[in-house]
Amino acid sequence: MKVVAATRIGNMKDPNPETRGTIDVIDIPEKELAPDEVKIKVAYCGICGSDPHLVDGCFSDVVPQPLGHECSGVIVELGPEATAKGLKVGDKVGGNFLGYCGKCYYCTTGMPEYCTNVGNQPCMGEYVVWNESQVCKLPEGVSLREGALMEPLSIAVRAMDKLGMMVGKTVLVSGGGPIGQLCCQLLAKFGAAELTLSEPNEARGEMAKRIGVEHVINPMKEDLYARGMEITKGIGYDVILEVSGVPAAMESVTKLAAKFATVLVVAQFPNGYKYPLDLFDDIYMKQITMTGMYCAHYNFERTAEYMKYVDLSDFTGDEQIYDLDDAKEAFEMHLTQKYPKILIRCNKFDGE
């Protein structure tokens, strides 16, 4: 079956074509279906900001390395023991690309994202086989295009869970990519006050305003610190989410933390980046809580239920769709950041 895979490890923006990271559409054998597994004919798979990081070798330098973790599709086969969730052939689904064993220390102590027997079946291809536990049916009225945003939305849901958001907290989001935009939508629904986005891309700033962001600061044109302090009346923000993955942005926005603020690092930063934390000012004097997050953690069913309540239209336009055979062009467009999301259409379905 056809899949998109990293075929040379390296930076995809490297000007040298001899060392540049590359992806290709290759053929690999289909995974055999186990008794408790589900075979999905993939409709759409989103390109995530982390996919070029994978091509760059952040987790592995093995090639070919199949890609993709943001997918939707239609069930075409069920193992005889895949009966617990009432799934059936023909169901439109999305889900969690990570399969947890449910038996190891981390799974049994509430930390499944650190499962020592985790399975990962990438889904940027014609078919994917997942354990039944990973699969979530799409709500009525949610399209397959929208369904490919289930995994990114699960990250925003996880961010809300970690923050324990309270109505009236002032909030700053750094980075207006897909996850940043989805976080902004949920933060607005949670009653964030003076909701602010720091984002240099003006089109993404306008998108954020449409979904509930009150203030947009372009840090390339404005003094981020001065404007943020003006918005918060000199106090700083109660909650800061760093979603850009840019070290300079991380160091800029955390200066705007109020006393007792929570700073949540959502983004994946470059391997080896050392944040210059001032233990006296930030931790001792201001008592900031700084934390991160990794994967979605027990929320896919809730995320699936909530999909019909978020606006996903900016992620699913016709001009943002590329067929599987055009994956190279899709990744090239993704790297331009012209659109907030690029979707690869892995199979065509009537009416979608």
XYZ file of C-alpha atoms in Angstrom, residues 121-335:
215
model
C 1.021 2.962 13.273
C 1.472 6.083 11.102
C -1.545 6.943 8.993
C -0.429 9.086 6.049
C -1.270 6.335 3.615
C -4.068 4.335 2.048
C -4.899 2.231 5.121
C -4.069 2.057 8.800
C -4.693 -0.686 11.358
C -5.308 0.442 14.933
C -6.386 -1.247 18.120
C -10.095 -0.773 18.796
C -9.234 1.340 21.864
C -7.618 3.972 19.635
C -10.609 4.497 17.337
C -13.348 7.092 17.897
C -16.473 7.484 15.809
C -17.050 10.944 14.363
C -20.164 12.731 15.626
C -23.094 13.159 13.265
C -22.502 16.139 10.999
C -18.694 16.134 11.298
C -17.111 15.561 7.878
C -14.117 13.391 7.138
C -12.111 16.522 6.403
C -12.986 17.914 9.805
C -12.372 14.517 11.372
C -8.694 14.727 10.457
C -8.471 17.549 13.024
C -9.415 15.228 15.917
C -5.823 14.651 16.976
C -4.800 18.343 16.891
C -7.968 19.237 18.807
C -7.085 16.572 21.390
C -3.865 18.480 22.096
C -5.843 21.675 22.736
C -8.196 19.702 24.997
C -5.186 18.356 26.891
C -3.910 21.911 27.314
C -7.217 22.956 28.892
C -7.087 19.930 31.198
C -3.562 20.805 32.358
C -4.391 24.457 32.891
C -7.561 23.888 34.906
C -8.834 27.098 33.316
C -10.890 29.495 35.410
C -13.217 32.208 34.092
C -11.605 35.649 34.126
C -7.968 34.575 33.972
C -5.939 36.760 31.580
C -4.352 34.606 28.870
C -1.548 34.990 26.329
C -1.007 32.443 23.551
C 2.331 32.488 21.739
C 2.020 31.102 18.211
C -0.982 31.086 15.879
C -0.453 27.786 14.110
C -3.157 25.082 14.124
C -2.699 24.106 17.778
C -2.473 27.731 18.862
C -5.690 28.566 16.996
C -7.537 25.590 18.487
C -6.288 26.510 21.963
C -7.582 30.041 21.408
C -11.031 28.734 20.512
C -11.231 26.640 23.656
C -9.783 29.389 25.844
C -12.451 31.792 24.602
C -15.116 29.231 25.500
C -13.518 28.802 28.947
C -13.947 32.517 29.669
C -10.391 33.754 29.185
C -10.059 37.504 29.796
C -8.040 39.824 27.517
C -7.275 36.800 25.335
C -4.123 37.746 23.442
C -2.242 36.058 20.597
C 1.398 36.803 19.757
C 1.786 35.961 16.069
C 3.837 37.572 13.249
C 1.704 36.136 10.423
C -1.035 38.705 9.843
C -3.423 36.258 8.157
C -3.250 34.000 11.215
C -3.856 37.012 13.424
C -7.046 37.820 11.499
C -8.116 34.185 11.746
C -7.676 34.347 15.522
C -9.873 37.429 15.790
C -12.682 35.544 14.052
C -12.615 32.817 16.704
C -12.633 34.949 19.832
C -9.158 36.433 20.335
C -9.409 39.996 21.634
C -5.859 41.253 21.062
C -3.303 40.245 18.416
C 0.294 41.410 18.809
C 2.784 41.137 15.948
C 6.081 40.769 17.851
C 8.047 41.701 14.724
C 6.354 45.106 14.573
C 5.360 45.871 18.169
C 7.014 45.760 21.580
C 5.424 42.560 22.887
C 6.291 43.248 26.518
C 5.061 46.840 26.506
C 1.816 45.972 24.717
C 1.143 42.957 26.958
C 1.695 44.982 30.118
C -0.602 47.682 28.760
C -3.352 45.099 28.133
C -2.975 43.603 31.620
C -2.662 46.984 33.393
C 0.909 46.306 34.432
C 0.184 42.962 36.111
C 1.089 40.446 33.410
C -0.832 37.394 32.243
C -2.237 34.763 34.590
C -1.855 32.055 31.963
C 0.669 31.791 29.112
C 0.710 29.037 26.484
C 3.819 28.704 24.323
C 2.722 26.992 21.108
C 5.221 28.328 18.548
C 8.232 26.165 19.402
C 10.503 29.169 18.743
C 13.127 29.708 21.499
C 13.113 33.508 21.131
C 9.322 33.520 21.499
C 9.490 31.368 24.627
C 11.949 33.746 26.229
C 9.882 36.798 25.271
C 6.445 35.702 26.421
C 7.502 34.344 29.799
C 8.638 37.835 30.782
C 4.925 38.694 30.731
C 4.002 36.162 33.423
C 2.112 37.602 36.386
C 2.755 36.509 39.952
C 1.436 32.976 40.465
C 1.085 32.615 36.679
C 0.983 29.261 34.930
C 3.213 28.875 31.874
C 2.317 25.835 29.767
C 4.764 24.754 27.074
C 2.621 23.051 24.439
C 5.079 23.167 21.538
C 7.851 20.738 20.711
C 11.115 22.661 20.952
C 14.395 21.760 19.223
C 16.303 18.939 20.868
C 18.844 20.325 23.318
C 17.320 23.799 23.722
C 18.078 25.111 27.229
C 15.606 27.709 28.482
C 17.319 30.408 30.616
C 15.107 30.191 33.697
C 15.749 32.770 36.423
C 15.067 30.802 39.598
C 15.164 33.893 41.805
C 12.851 36.169 39.838
C 10.560 33.621 38.203
C 10.252 30.848 40.768
C 11.101 32.398 44.120
C 9.766 35.944 43.774
C 6.886 35.390 41.318
C 6.037 31.745 42.165
C 5.403 30.853 38.541
C 4.286 27.318 37.742
C 5.979 26.152 34.542
C 5.003 22.857 32.981
C 4.782 21.033 29.679
C 2.627 18.426 27.998
C 3.219 15.360 25.913
C 0.479 13.702 23.844
C -3.239 13.785 24.561
C -3.788 11.614 27.661
C -7.214 9.947 27.953
C -9.257 12.531 26.090
C -10.047 11.273 22.594
C -13.636 10.311 23.331
C -14.272 13.757 24.829
C -12.483 15.383 21.896
C -14.647 13.465 19.420
C -17.785 14.591 21.224
C -16.668 18.217 21.118
C -15.699 18.395 17.438
C -19.080 19.756 16.354
C -18.681 22.740 18.711
C -15.479 24.165 17.194
C -15.000 26.043 13.925
C -12.684 24.038 11.674
C -13.456 25.833 8.407
C -10.064 27.559 8.170
C -8.345 24.162 8.195
C -10.357 22.377 5.506
C -10.611 24.579 2.392
C -10.367 23.009 -1.067
C -7.099 24.829 -1.769
C -5.550 23.103 1.254
C -6.181 19.560 -0.035
C -3.544 17.521 -1.897
C -3.873 13.964 -3.173
C -1.595 11.247 -1.819
C 0.503 11.113 -4.983
C 1.142 14.851 -4.621
C 2.583 14.573 -1.109
C 5.851 16.297 -2.072
C 3.961 19.382 -3.235
C 1.807 19.206 -0.104
C 4.864 19.330 2.159
C 6.364 22.172 0.124
C 3.157 24.165 0.619
C 3.098 23.294 4.329
C 6.599 24.725 4.738
